[in-house]
Amino acid sequence: MLRKNRIFTPGPTPLLPAAQFAEASFTAHHRTADFRNLFTRVLADMKEFIGTRNDVLVLACSGTGVMEASVSNLTSPGDKILVLTAGKFGERWSGLGKAFGCQVDTLSVPYGQTFSLDEVRSRLTPDIRAVYVQATESSTGVRHDVKGISKLVRAQGDDTLLVVDAITGLGTTHLDVDGWGVDLIIGGSQKALMIPPGLAYCAVSERAWQRMESSKSPRYYFDLRKERKSAAKGETAYTPATSLFAALGAALEYIRQMGNGNLEAGREDLVNNAELAAEMTRTAAQALGLKLFAPQSPSGAVTAIEAPAGVDSGAIVKEFRNTFNAVVANGQGEMKGQLFRMAHIGYYDYLDTIGILAALEQVLAQVTGKPVEFGAGVRAAQEVFARQPETAGAVR
Ligand SMILES: *Cc1c(COP(=O)(O)O)cnc(C)c1O
């Protein structure tokens, strides 16, 4: 049969056609009224997408660039920070903290698990200047309790900031950034926004802006204060990725249409879409006798599934690619060979979801050499879908 190329990885994710057209046809110079109009509209829309009244900045870099900015702008060498880590992206926080001379305190739990709030509470001391965590840990498929963690951090007062890497969390997870008091939340273009890699963004609280006035870590390109000043004039400090802004504008418009003209409603629909695809995937995997890698607190962003005993997950990834031209992700680091990951971030609909689950049944039969009850996973997913109230439906 034909093999259309499809990606199911936790970034980059499938591209929205309207965004691709907008990107390809955009030619304006960045110091013009045309670009300023686009830029100003995109920043305003991004506030609604994130769900915040805080300043939003969009930078030309991958997600890690803004993760770095959240360390260099909010800390000084010697500052004590607390990193909550449960996977490869949590470990990135530790690396960044050390690179900027912070005294890094880590609360780490095994891959596939999340933190108990009691443990978090016991590690929070008044001298911690900032807490760093993921909303969804893309390497394991875990969802962390950002609401619960925020509550504990806010109880410390204004001297402890909370930074959340929601790079795969935004658009897949219900987050109340301002209500919970998150000081800096980070996202990336190649995830739920359905556009290519190259932009990363953040929303910054007043507390965080204040901190930047006294923090002493070196920064230049990633000096967020400079970007804030330029943004107030409808510009970026340096040359922006203009065509990606055009793509972003089109993607935000699409999300607004999902919400019948209301961007925040569209964002909620996009989150519900991911949550539903994730639930269909988890249920199907279990119906096929597979084990979830993060059963206790699975995310709506990505589902990590353990390879059956005696099977290398690399063989599963390869079979998906060879037979169906579908790209799923292997485990990262020590998890390589043990699990595979299927993402639900952004532009996936019912047919994509059912299709990849049907393909999973074929892949399992191939790699295990054992009979698979075809339809068992798909049926379980169908039942999840059929139980949904109509309004919680797929991307329209
Ligand atoms: C994709 C991702 C990042 C950012 O990675 P980049 O390659 O720098 O864009 C960070 N954190 C999480 C949880 C991610 O999924």
mmCIF file of C-alpha atoms and ligand atoms in Angstrom:
data_model
loop_
_atom_site.group_PDB
_atom_site.id
_atom_site.type_symbol
_atom_site.label_atom_id
_atom_site.label_comp_id
_atom_site.label_asym_id
_atom_site.label_seq_id
_atom_site.Cartn_x
_atom_site.Cartn_y
_atom_site.Cartn_z
ATOM 1 C CA MET A 1 0.000 0.000 0.000
ATOM 2 C CA LEU A 2 0.928 3.676 -0.196
ATOM 3 C CA ARG A 3 2.963 4.848 2.747
ATOM 4 C CA LYS A 4 2.306 8.472 3.629
ATOM 5 C CA ASN A 5 4.918 9.976 5.921
ATOM 6 C CA ARG A 6 3.448 10.806 9.325
ATOM 7 C CA ILE A 7 5.140 11.838 12.552
ATOM 8 C CA PHE A 8 4.006 10.842 16.019
ATOM 9 C CA THR A 9 6.996 12.196 17.934
ATOM 10 C CA PRO A 10 6.856 14.608 20.888
ATOM 11 C CA GLY A 11 8.320 17.365 18.722
ATOM 12 C CA PRO A 12 8.553 18.180 15.945
ATOM 13 C CA THR A 13 4.889 17.475 15.361
ATOM 14 C CA PRO A 14 2.723 17.449 12.186
ATOM 15 C CA LEU A 15 2.482 20.827 10.483
ATOM 16 C CA LEU A 16 -0.750 22.728 10.000
ATOM 17 C CA PRO A 17 -1.141 23.274 6.217
ATOM 18 C CA ALA A 18 -2.470 26.840 6.653
ATOM 19 C CA ALA A 19 0.631 27.677 8.689
ATOM 20 C CA GLN A 20 2.908 26.250 6.007
ATOM 21 C CA PHE A 21 1.274 28.443 3.364
ATOM 22 C CA ALA A 22 1.520 31.514 5.560
ATOM 23 C CA GLU A 23 5.173 30.783 6.220
ATOM 24 C CA ALA A 24 6.032 30.236 2.559
ATOM 25 C CA SER A 25 4.349 33.414 1.360
ATOM 26 C CA PHE A 26 5.620 35.854 3.984
ATOM 27 C CA THR A 27 8.201 38.307 2.687
ATOM 28 C CA ALA A 28 8.000 41.490 4.782
ATOM 29 C CA HIS A 29 11.117 43.023 6.315
ATOM 30 C CA HIS A 30 11.036 43.009 10.101
ATOM 31 C CA ARG A 31 11.333 46.760 10.624
ATOM 32 C CA THR A 32 8.116 47.579 8.770
ATOM 33 C CA ALA A 33 4.531 48.312 9.752
ATOM 34 C CA ASP A 34 3.451 44.997 8.185
ATOM 35 C CA PHE A 35 5.682 42.986 10.451
ATOM 36 C CA ARG A 36 4.898 45.123 13.508
ATOM 37 C CA ASN A 37 1.199 44.462 12.978
ATOM 38 C CA LEU A 38 1.750 40.731 12.703
ATOM 39 C CA PHE A 39 4.111 40.702 15.688
ATOM 40 C CA THR A 40 1.770 42.677 17.933
ATOM 41 C CA ARG A 41 -1.210 40.513 17.024
ATOM 42 C CA VAL A 42 0.766 37.301 17.583
ATOM 43 C CA LEU A 43 1.981 38.407 21.029
ATOM 44 C CA ALA A 44 -1.570 39.329 22.073
ATOM 45 C CA ASP A 45 -2.900 35.999 20.787
ATOM 46 C CA MET A 46 -0.102 34.114 22.533
ATOM 47 C CA LYS A 47 -1.342 35.481 25.872
ATOM 48 C CA GLU A 48 -4.700 33.874 25.166
ATOM 49 C CA PHE A 49 -3.102 30.654 24.015
ATOM 50 C CA ILE A 50 -1.028 30.436 27.192
ATOM 51 C CA GLY A 51 -3.875 31.799 29.319
ATOM 52 C CA THR A 52 -2.012 34.632 30.997
ATOM 53 C CA ARG A 53 -1.974 38.386 31.439
ATOM 54 C CA ASN A 54 1.781 38.360 31.966
ATOM 55 C CA ASP A 55 4.142 39.625 29.281
ATOM 56 C CA VAL A 56 4.813 37.046 26.585
ATOM 57 C CA LEU A 57 8.076 36.937 24.650
ATOM 58 C CA VAL A 58 8.780 34.892 21.529
ATOM 59 C CA LEU A 59 12.433 34.230 20.686
ATOM 60 C CA ALA A 60 14.248 32.710 17.746
ATOM 61 C CA CYS A 61 15.719 29.553 19.301
ATOM 62 C CA SER A 62 14.695 26.045 20.283
ATOM 63 C CA GLY A 63 12.967 25.431 23.603
ATOM 64 C CA THR A 64 16.242 24.931 25.411
ATOM 65 C CA GLY A 65 17.217 28.528 24.588
ATOM 66 C CA VAL A 66 14.402 29.872 26.739
ATOM 67 C CA MET A 67 15.097 27.232 29.406
ATOM 68 C CA GLU A 68 18.607 28.696 29.534
ATOM 69 C CA ALA A 69 17.177 32.233 29.647
ATOM 70 C CA SER A 70 15.070 31.251 32.632
ATOM 71 C CA VAL A 71 18.234 30.333 34.499
ATOM 72 C CA SER A 72 20.504 33.164 33.320
ATOM 73 C CA ASN A 73 17.882 35.860 33.890
ATOM 74 C CA LEU A 74 16.566 34.708 37.261
ATOM 75 C CA THR A 75 19.658 33.516 39.125
ATOM 76 C CA SER A 76 23.083 34.701 40.233
ATOM 77 C CA PRO A 77 26.121 32.451 40.624
ATOM 78 C CA GLY A 78 25.919 30.689 43.985
ATOM 79 C CA ASP A 79 22.133 30.877 44.185
ATOM 80 C CA LYS A 80 20.420 27.792 45.496
ATOM 81 C CA ILE A 81 17.837 26.351 43.113
ATOM 82 C CA LEU A 82 15.654 23.278 43.424
ATOM 83 C CA VAL A 83 15.296 21.087 40.350
ATOM 84 C CA LEU A 84 12.468 18.559 40.303
ATOM 85 C CA THR A 85 13.593 15.886 37.880
ATOM 86 C CA ALA A 86 12.027 12.680 36.602
ATOM 87 C CA GLY A 87 13.570 12.300 33.179
ATOM 88 C CA LYS A 88 15.858 13.613 30.463
ATOM 89 C CA PHE A 89 14.282 17.077 30.375
ATOM 90 C CA GLY A 90 14.419 17.420 34.159
ATOM 91 C CA GLU A 91 18.112 16.545 33.951
ATOM 92 C CA ARG A 92 18.526 19.411 31.483
ATOM 93 C CA TRP A 93 17.539 21.808 34.277
ATOM 94 C CA SER A 94 20.353 20.490 36.456
ATOM 95 C CA GLY A 95 22.855 20.918 33.637
ATOM 96 C CA LEU A 96 21.719 24.472 33.015
ATOM 97 C CA GLY A 97 21.797 25.387 36.710
ATOM 98 C CA LYS A 98 25.352 24.083 37.017
ATOM 99 C CA ALA A 99 26.445 25.864 33.829
ATOM 100 C CA PHE A 100 25.432 29.166 35.443
ATOM 101 C CA GLY A 101 27.104 28.409 38.759
ATOM 102 C CA CYS A 102 23.977 27.724 40.791
ATOM 103 C CA GLN A 103 23.999 25.467 43.802
ATOM 104 C CA VAL A 104 21.678 22.824 42.398
ATOM 105 C CA ASP A 105 19.525 20.883 44.798
ATOM 106 C CA THR A 106 17.655 18.061 43.060
ATOM 107 C CA LEU A 107 14.624 16.081 43.999
ATOM 108 C CA SER A 108 14.689 13.181 41.600
ATOM 109 C CA VAL A 109 12.332 10.250 41.205
ATOM 110 C CA PRO A 110 12.755 7.193 38.969
ATOM 111 C CA TYR A 111 11.849 7.455 35.286
ATOM 112 C CA GLY A 112 8.134 6.892 34.769
ATOM 113 C CA GLN A 113 7.167 8.365 38.141
ATOM 114 C CA THR A 114 6.245 11.779 39.501
ATOM 115 C CA PHE A 115 6.992 13.597 42.781
ATOM 116 C CA SER A 116 4.940 13.292 45.927
ATOM 117 C CA LEU A 117 3.908 16.741 47.121
ATOM 118 C CA ASP A 118 5.084 15.852 50.632
ATOM 119 C CA GLU A 119 8.577 15.296 49.289
ATOM 120 C CA VAL A 120 8.485 18.575 47.405
ATOM 121 C CA ARG A 121 7.324 20.357 50.542
ATOM 122 C CA SER A 122 10.137 18.876 52.609
ATOM 123 C CA ARG A 123 12.736 20.113 50.105
ATOM 124 C CA LEU A 124 11.479 23.692 49.950
ATOM 125 C CA THR A 125 13.530 25.956 52.184
ATOM 126 C CA PRO A 126 13.404 29.766 52.298
ATOM 127 C CA ASP A 127 16.876 30.086 50.736
ATOM 128 C CA ILE A 128 15.773 28.455 47.459
ATOM 129 C CA ARG A 129 15.682 31.201 44.866
ATOM 130 C CA ALA A 130 13.845 29.273 42.172
ATOM 131 C CA VAL A 131 12.202 25.895 41.537
ATOM 132 C CA TYR A 132 12.460 24.308 38.078
ATOM 133 C CA VAL A 133 10.134 21.586 36.814
ATOM 134 C CA GLN A 134 8.459 20.179 33.684
ATOM 135 C CA ALA A 135 4.674 20.189 33.229
ATOM 136 C CA THR A 136 4.956 17.023 31.169
ATOM 137 C CA GLU A 137 8.216 15.067 31.020
ATOM 138 C CA SER A 138 8.355 14.087 27.360
ATOM 139 C CA SER A 139 11.018 11.415 27.867
ATOM 140 C CA THR A 140 8.789 9.276 30.101
ATOM 141 C CA GLY A 141 5.240 10.424 29.325
ATOM 142 C CA VAL A 142 4.662 11.603 32.878
ATOM 143 C CA ARG A 143 2.459 14.523 33.921
ATOM 144 C CA HIS A 144 3.620 16.470 36.980
ATOM 145 C CA ASP A 145 1.194 18.169 39.359
ATOM 146 C CA VAL A 146 2.027 21.784 38.503
ATOM 147 C CA LYS A 147 -0.976 23.054 40.430
ATOM 148 C CA GLY A 148 0.074 21.266 43.626
ATOM 149 C CA ILE A 149 3.717 22.266 43.227
ATOM 150 C CA SER A 150 2.733 25.902 42.569
ATOM 151 C CA LYS A 151 0.726 25.993 45.752
ATOM 152 C CA LEU A 152 3.724 24.840 47.775
ATOM 153 C CA VAL A 153 6.105 27.282 46.102
ATOM 154 C CA ARG A 154 3.722 30.230 46.468
ATOM 155 C CA ALA A 155 3.406 29.428 50.174
ATOM 156 C CA GLN A 156 7.133 30.253 50.396
ATOM 157 C CA GLY A 157 6.406 33.872 49.502
ATOM 158 C CA ASP A 158 7.747 36.065 46.732
ATOM 159 C CA ASP A 159 11.421 35.182 47.112
ATOM 160 C CA THR A 160 11.076 31.756 45.524
ATOM 161 C CA LEU A 161 10.209 31.720 41.845
ATOM 162 C CA LEU A 162 8.571 28.852 39.975
ATOM 163 C CA VAL A 163 9.727 28.064 36.434
ATOM 164 C CA VAL A 164 7.786 25.496 34.396
ATOM 165 C CA ASP A 165 9.003 23.873 31.190
ATOM 166 C CA ALA A 166 5.623 23.382 29.554
ATOM 167 C CA ILE A 167 7.158 22.886 26.134
ATOM 168 C CA THR A 168 4.998 19.811 25.588
ATOM 169 C CA GLY A 169 2.538 20.841 28.329
ATOM 170 C CA LEU A 170 1.034 23.917 26.677
ATOM 171 C CA GLY A 171 -1.790 22.877 24.351
ATOM 172 C CA THR A 172 -1.994 19.351 25.822
ATOM 173 C CA THR A 173 -2.607 20.037 29.505
ATOM 174 C CA HIS A 174 -4.991 22.327 31.366
ATOM 175 C CA LEU A 175 -2.789 24.929 33.058
ATOM 176 C CA ASP A 176 -3.867 28.041 34.998
ATOM 177 C CA VAL A 177 -0.647 30.030 34.770
ATOM 178 C CA ASP A 178 -1.771 33.192 36.560
ATOM 179 C CA GLY A 179 -4.179 31.513 38.966
ATOM 180 C CA TRP A 180 -1.480 29.148 40.194
ATOM 181 C CA GLY A 181 1.211 31.837 40.218
ATOM 182 C CA VAL A 182 3.716 30.353 37.763
ATOM 183 C CA ASP A 183 6.539 32.894 37.317
ATOM 184 C CA LEU A 184 7.957 31.753 34.030
ATOM 185 C CA ILE A 185 6.315 29.218 31.737
ATOM 186 C CA ILE A 186 8.021 28.037 28.577
ATOM 187 C CA GLY A 187 6.745 26.679 25.259
ATOM 188 C CA GLY A 188 8.144 25.823 21.841
ATOM 189 C CA SER A 189 6.863 26.241 18.283
ATOM 190 C CA GLN A 190 7.437 22.642 17.173
ATOM 191 C CA LYS A 191 4.992 21.173 19.701
ATOM 192 C CA ALA A 192 1.257 21.963 20.112
ATOM 193 C CA LEU A 193 1.426 25.065 17.917
ATOM 194 C CA MET A 194 1.755 22.848 14.830
ATOM 195 C CA ILE A 195 4.534 24.856 13.174
ATOM 196 C CA PRO A 196 8.216 24.017 12.526
ATOM 197 C CA PRO A 197 11.013 24.252 15.114
ATOM 198 C CA GLY A 198 12.690 27.624 15.560
ATOM 199 C CA LEU A 199 10.652 29.667 18.030
ATOM 200 C CA ALA A 200 10.436 29.355 21.783
ATOM 201 C CA TYR A 201 8.266 31.499 24.019
ATOM 202 C CA CYS A 202 7.596 32.334 27.624
ATOM 203 C CA ALA A 203 5.242 34.258 29.886
ATOM 204 C CA VAL A 204 6.987 36.185 32.665
ATOM 205 C CA SER A 205 5.424 37.300 35.965
ATOM 206 C CA GLU A 206 5.999 40.656 37.655
ATOM 207 C CA ARG A 207 7.941 38.832 40.398
ATOM 208 C CA ALA A 208 10.271 37.397 37.775
ATOM 209 C CA TRP A 209 10.806 40.798 36.116
ATOM 210 C CA GLN A 210 11.766 42.186 39.522
ATOM 211 C CA ARG A 211 14.260 39.386 40.076
ATOM 212 C CA MET A 212 15.987 40.196 36.790
ATOM 213 C CA GLU A 213 16.951 43.609 38.119
ATOM 214 C CA SER A 214 19.246 42.032 40.714
ATOM 215 C CA SER A 215 20.332 38.762 39.093
ATOM 216 C CA LYS A 216 23.960 38.648 38.003
ATOM 217 C CA SER A 217 24.382 35.677 35.695
ATOM 218 C CA PRO A 218 25.843 36.570 32.306
ATOM 219 C CA ARG A 219 23.412 36.968 29.408
ATOM 220 C CA TYR A 220 23.346 38.871 26.185
ATOM 221 C CA TYR A 221 21.162 37.470 23.365
ATOM 222 C CA PHE A 222 18.847 36.004 25.981
ATOM 223 C CA ASP A 223 18.503 39.168 28.066
ATOM 224 C CA LEU A 224 14.729 39.070 28.506
ATOM 225 C CA ARG A 225 14.580 42.699 29.694
ATOM 226 C CA LYS A 226 15.905 43.833 26.336
ATOM 227 C CA GLU A 227 13.259 41.752 24.518
ATOM 228 C CA ARG A 228 10.522 43.173 26.723
ATOM 229 C CA LYS A 229 11.553 46.716 25.887
ATOM 230 C CA SER A 230 11.601 45.986 22.157
ATOM 231 C CA ALA A 231 8.296 44.099 22.299
ATOM 232 C CA ALA A 232 6.615 47.174 23.774
ATOM 233 C CA LYS A 233 7.501 48.923 20.502
ATOM 234 C CA GLY A 234 6.234 46.051 18.339
ATOM 235 C CA GLU A 235 9.717 44.741 17.639
ATOM 236 C CA THR A 236 12.273 42.157 18.665
ATOM 237 C CA ALA A 237 15.752 43.085 19.882
ATOM 238 C CA TYR A 238 17.436 41.216 17.022
ATOM 239 C CA THR A 239 16.235 39.856 13.672
ATOM 240 C CA PRO A 240 13.132 37.763 14.341
ATOM 241 C CA ALA A 241 12.318 34.529 12.493
ATOM 242 C CA THR A 242 9.794 36.459 10.398
ATOM 243 C CA SER A 243 8.323 33.598 8.403
ATOM 244 C CA LEU A 244 7.814 31.525 11.550
ATOM 245 C CA PHE A 245 5.865 34.440 13.019
ATOM 246 C CA ALA A 246 3.627 34.288 9.946
ATOM 247 C CA ALA A 247 3.160 30.562 10.525
ATOM 248 C CA LEU A 248 2.424 31.184 14.202
ATOM 249 C CA GLY A 249 -0.184 33.796 13.296
ATOM 250 C CA ALA A 250 -1.973 31.275 11.080
ATOM 251 C CA ALA A 251 -1.800 28.548 13.724
ATOM 252 C CA LEU A 252 -3.299 30.821 16.376
ATOM 253 C CA GLU A 253 -6.058 31.736 13.931
ATOM 254 C CA TYR A 254 -6.777 28.038 13.420
ATOM 255 C CA ILE A 255 -7.003 27.490 17.172
ATOM 256 C CA ARG A 256 -9.341 30.490 17.428
ATOM 257 C CA GLN A 257 -11.578 28.906 14.769
ATOM 258 C CA MET A 258 -11.611 25.668 16.753
ATOM 259 C CA GLY A 259 -13.167 27.747 19.542
ATOM 260 C CA ASN A 260 -15.704 29.359 17.152
ATOM 261 C CA GLY A 261 -13.894 32.681 17.267
ATOM 262 C CA ASN A 262 -12.678 32.389 20.864
ATOM 263 C CA LEU A 263 -8.981 31.578 21.132
ATOM 264 C CA GLU A 264 -9.123 30.491 24.768
ATOM 265 C CA ALA A 265 -12.004 28.138 23.992
ATOM 266 C CA GLY A 266 -10.005 26.819 21.027
ATOM 267 C CA ARG A 267 -7.047 26.177 23.282
ATOM 268 C CA GLU A 268 -9.251 24.175 25.641
ATOM 269 C CA ASP A 269 -10.486 22.140 22.666
ATOM 270 C CA LEU A 270 -6.909 21.493 21.585
ATOM 271 C CA VAL A 271 -6.064 20.284 25.101
ATOM 272 C CA ASN A 272 -9.154 18.060 25.194
ATOM 273 C CA ASN A 273 -8.185 16.682 21.796
ATOM 274 C CA ALA A 274 -4.757 15.638 23.084
ATOM 275 C CA GLU A 275 -6.197 14.230 26.302
ATOM 276 C CA LEU A 276 -8.689 12.134 24.332
ATOM 277 C CA ALA A 277 -6.074 10.826 21.897
ATOM 278 C CA ALA A 278 -3.862 9.955 24.883
ATOM 279 C CA GLU A 279 -6.659 8.090 26.636
ATOM 280 C CA MET A 280 -7.519 6.180 23.457
ATOM 281 C CA THR A 281 -3.848 5.247 23.079
ATOM 282 C CA ARG A 282 -3.379 4.115 26.688
ATOM 283 C CA THR A 283 -6.544 2.039 26.600
ATOM 284 C CA ALA A 284 -5.606 0.436 23.272
ATOM 285 C CA ALA A 285 -2.076 -0.388 24.441
ATOM 286 C CA GLN A 286 -3.366 -2.076 27.567
ATOM 287 C CA ALA A 287 -6.006 -4.003 25.592
ATOM 288 C CA LEU A 288 -3.121 -5.354 23.495
ATOM 289 C CA GLY A 289 -1.385 -6.557 26.643
ATOM 290 C CA LEU A 290 1.236 -3.809 26.649
ATOM 291 C CA LYS A 291 2.413 -2.002 29.755
ATOM 292 C CA LEU A 292 2.395 1.761 30.132
ATOM 293 C CA PHE A 293 5.710 3.210 31.277
ATOM 294 C CA ALA A 294 4.010 5.918 33.365
ATOM 295 C CA PRO A 295 0.728 4.374 34.493
ATOM 296 C CA GLN A 296 0.214 6.464 37.629
ATOM 297 C CA SER A 297 0.341 9.943 36.154
ATOM 298 C CA PRO A 298 0.225 9.768 32.353
ATOM 299 C CA SER A 299 0.274 12.978 30.337
ATOM 300 C CA GLY A 300 -1.968 14.076 27.491
ATOM 301 C CA ALA A 301 1.179 15.000 25.566
ATOM 302 C CA VAL A 302 2.832 11.675 24.936
ATOM 303 C CA THR A 303 2.270 8.038 25.816
ATOM 304 C CA ALA A 304 5.304 5.919 26.623
ATOM 305 C CA ILE A 305 4.715 2.195 26.137
ATOM 306 C CA GLU A 306 7.055 -0.574 27.239
ATOM 307 C CA ALA A 307 8.289 -2.981 24.601
ATOM 308 C CA PRO A 308 7.019 -6.548 25.167
ATOM 309 C CA ALA A 309 9.474 -8.841 26.994
ATOM 310 C CA GLY A 310 12.348 -9.863 24.769
ATOM 311 C CA VAL A 311 11.672 -7.145 22.174
ATOM 312 C CA ASP A 312 13.906 -4.110 21.656
ATOM 313 C CA SER A 313 11.721 -1.006 21.270
ATOM 314 C CA GLY A 314 14.051 0.016 18.451
ATOM 315 C CA ALA A 315 12.584 -2.846 16.405
ATOM 316 C CA ILE A 316 9.095 -1.424 16.977
ATOM 317 C CA VAL A 317 10.200 2.058 15.913
ATOM 318 C CA LYS A 318 11.841 0.581 12.829
ATOM 319 C CA GLU A 319 8.831 -1.519 11.885
ATOM 320 C CA PHE A 320 6.521 1.517 12.133
ATOM 321 C CA ARG A 321 8.887 3.356 9.828
ATOM 322 C CA ASN A 322 9.486 0.569 7.316
ATOM 323 C CA THR A 323 5.958 -0.719 6.959
ATOM 324 C CA PHE A 324 3.917 2.447 7.483
ATOM 325 C CA ASN A 325 6.364 5.355 7.065
ATOM 326 C CA ALA A 326 5.170 6.453 10.516
ATOM 327 C CA VAL A 327 7.697 7.932 12.947
ATOM 328 C CA VAL A 328 7.297 7.105 16.621
ATOM 329 C CA ALA A 329 10.030 7.871 19.160
ATOM 330 C CA ASN A 330 12.338 5.413 20.893
ATOM 331 C CA GLY A 331 13.239 5.849 24.574
ATOM 332 C CA GLN A 332 15.927 8.456 25.329
ATOM 333 C CA GLY A 333 19.204 7.697 27.095
ATOM 334 C CA GLU A 334 18.968 4.696 29.413
ATOM 335 C CA MET A 335 15.367 4.159 28.282
ATOM 336 C CA LYS A 336 16.456 3.479 24.705
ATOM 337 C CA GLY A 337 15.384 0.000 23.632
ATOM 338 C CA GLN A 338 12.898 -0.318 26.486
ATOM 339 C CA LEU A 339 10.006 1.883 25.465
ATOM 340 C CA PHE A 340 8.517 3.712 22.530
ATOM 341 C CA ARG A 341 6.617 6.963 22.601
ATOM 342 C CA MET A 342 3.560 8.102 20.651
ATOM 343 C CA ALA A 343 2.691 11.790 20.867
ATOM 344 C CA HIS A 344 -0.703 13.523 20.871
ATOM 345 C CA ILE A 345 0.614 17.073 20.693
ATOM 346 C CA GLY A 346 -1.175 19.404 18.312
ATOM 347 C CA TYR A 347 -2.464 18.421 14.904
ATOM 348 C CA TYR A 348 -3.802 14.889 15.358
ATOM 349 C CA ASP A 349 -7.369 13.859 14.710
ATOM 350 C CA TYR A 350 -9.476 10.774 15.201
ATOM 351 C CA LEU A 351 -8.294 9.124 11.978
ATOM 352 C CA ASP A 352 -4.619 9.683 12.843
ATOM 353 C CA THR A 353 -5.200 8.199 16.276
ATOM 354 C CA ILE A 354 -7.163 5.154 15.146
ATOM 355 C CA GLY A 355 -4.758 4.665 12.238
ATOM 356 C CA ILE A 356 -1.607 4.566 14.354
ATOM 357 C CA LEU A 357 -3.274 2.182 16.823
ATOM 358 C CA ALA A 358 -4.277 -0.172 14.002
ATOM 359 C CA ALA A 359 -0.689 0.035 12.733
ATOM 360 C CA LEU A 360 0.538 -0.786 16.245
ATOM 361 C CA GLU A 361 -1.352 -4.096 16.070
ATOM 362 C CA GLN A 362 0.390 -4.978 12.797
ATOM 363 C CA VAL A 363 3.767 -3.896 14.174
ATOM 364 C CA LEU A 364 3.330 -6.063 17.279
ATOM 365 C CA ALA A 365 2.473 -9.116 15.205
ATOM 366 C CA GLN A 366 5.569 -8.507 13.111
ATOM 367 C CA VAL A 367 8.090 -7.912 15.910
ATOM 368 C CA THR A 368 6.862 -10.541 18.354
ATOM 369 C CA GLY A 369 6.124 -13.222 15.763
ATOM 370 C CA LYS A 370 3.122 -14.113 17.908
ATOM 371 C CA PRO A 371 -0.554 -13.882 16.949
ATOM 372 C CA VAL A 372 -2.236 -10.592 17.791
ATOM 373 C CA GLU A 373 -5.973 -10.292 18.138
ATOM 374 C CA PHE A 374 -6.450 -7.696 15.406
ATOM 375 C CA GLY A 375 -8.947 -5.057 16.400
ATOM 376 C CA ALA A 376 -8.545 -5.518 20.159
ATOM 377 C CA GLY A 377 -6.635 -2.252 20.599
ATOM 378 C CA VAL A 378 -8.704 -0.380 18.052
ATOM 379 C CA ARG A 379 -11.931 -1.590 19.652
ATOM 380 C CA ALA A 380 -10.819 -0.361 23.065
ATOM 381 C CA ALA A 381 -9.945 3.024 21.572
ATOM 382 C CA GLN A 382 -13.287 3.177 19.758
ATOM 383 C CA GLU A 383 -15.079 2.596 23.026
ATOM 384 C CA VAL A 384 -13.179 5.471 24.672
ATOM 385 C CA PHE A 385 -14.080 7.720 21.749
ATOM 386 C CA ALA A 386 -17.747 6.695 21.757
ATOM 387 C CA ARG A 387 -18.067 7.515 25.460
ATOM 388 C CA GLN A 388 -17.000 11.142 24.927
ATOM 389 C CA PRO A 389 -19.618 13.852 25.017
ATOM 390 C CA GLU A 390 -19.893 15.308 21.519
ATOM 391 C CA THR A 391 -18.453 18.665 22.484
ATOM 392 C CA ALA A 392 -15.195 17.241 23.767
ATOM 393 C CA GLY A 393 -14.540 16.051 20.220
ATOM 394 C CA ALA A 394 -11.555 15.973 17.958
ATOM 395 C CA VAL A 395 -9.874 18.840 16.085
ATOM 396 C CA ARG A 396 -12.501 20.172 13.703
HETATM 397 C C1 LIG B 1 10.992 19.382 23.173
HETATM 398 C C2 LIG B 1 11.214 19.662 24.616
HETATM 399 C C3 LIG B 1 12.142 20.629 25.055
HETATM 400 C C4 LIG B 1 12.921 21.511 24.146
HETATM 401 O O1 LIG B 1 13.778 20.923 23.336
HETATM 402 P P1 LIG B 1 14.435 21.742 22.142
HETATM 403 O O2 LIG B 1 15.029 20.648 21.338
HETATM 404 O O3 LIG B 1 15.435 22.654 22.718
HETATM 405 O O4 LIG B 1 13.330 22.485 21.459
HETATM 406 C C5 LIG B 1 12.237 20.874 26.402
HETATM 407 N N1 LIG B 1 11.490 20.225 27.296
HETATM 408 C C6 LIG B 1 10.589 19.303 26.927
HETATM 409 C C7 LIG B 1 9.762 18.659 27.993
HETATM 410 C C8 LIG B 1 10.428 18.989 25.579
HETATM 411 O O5 LIG B 1 9.531 18.075 25.215
#
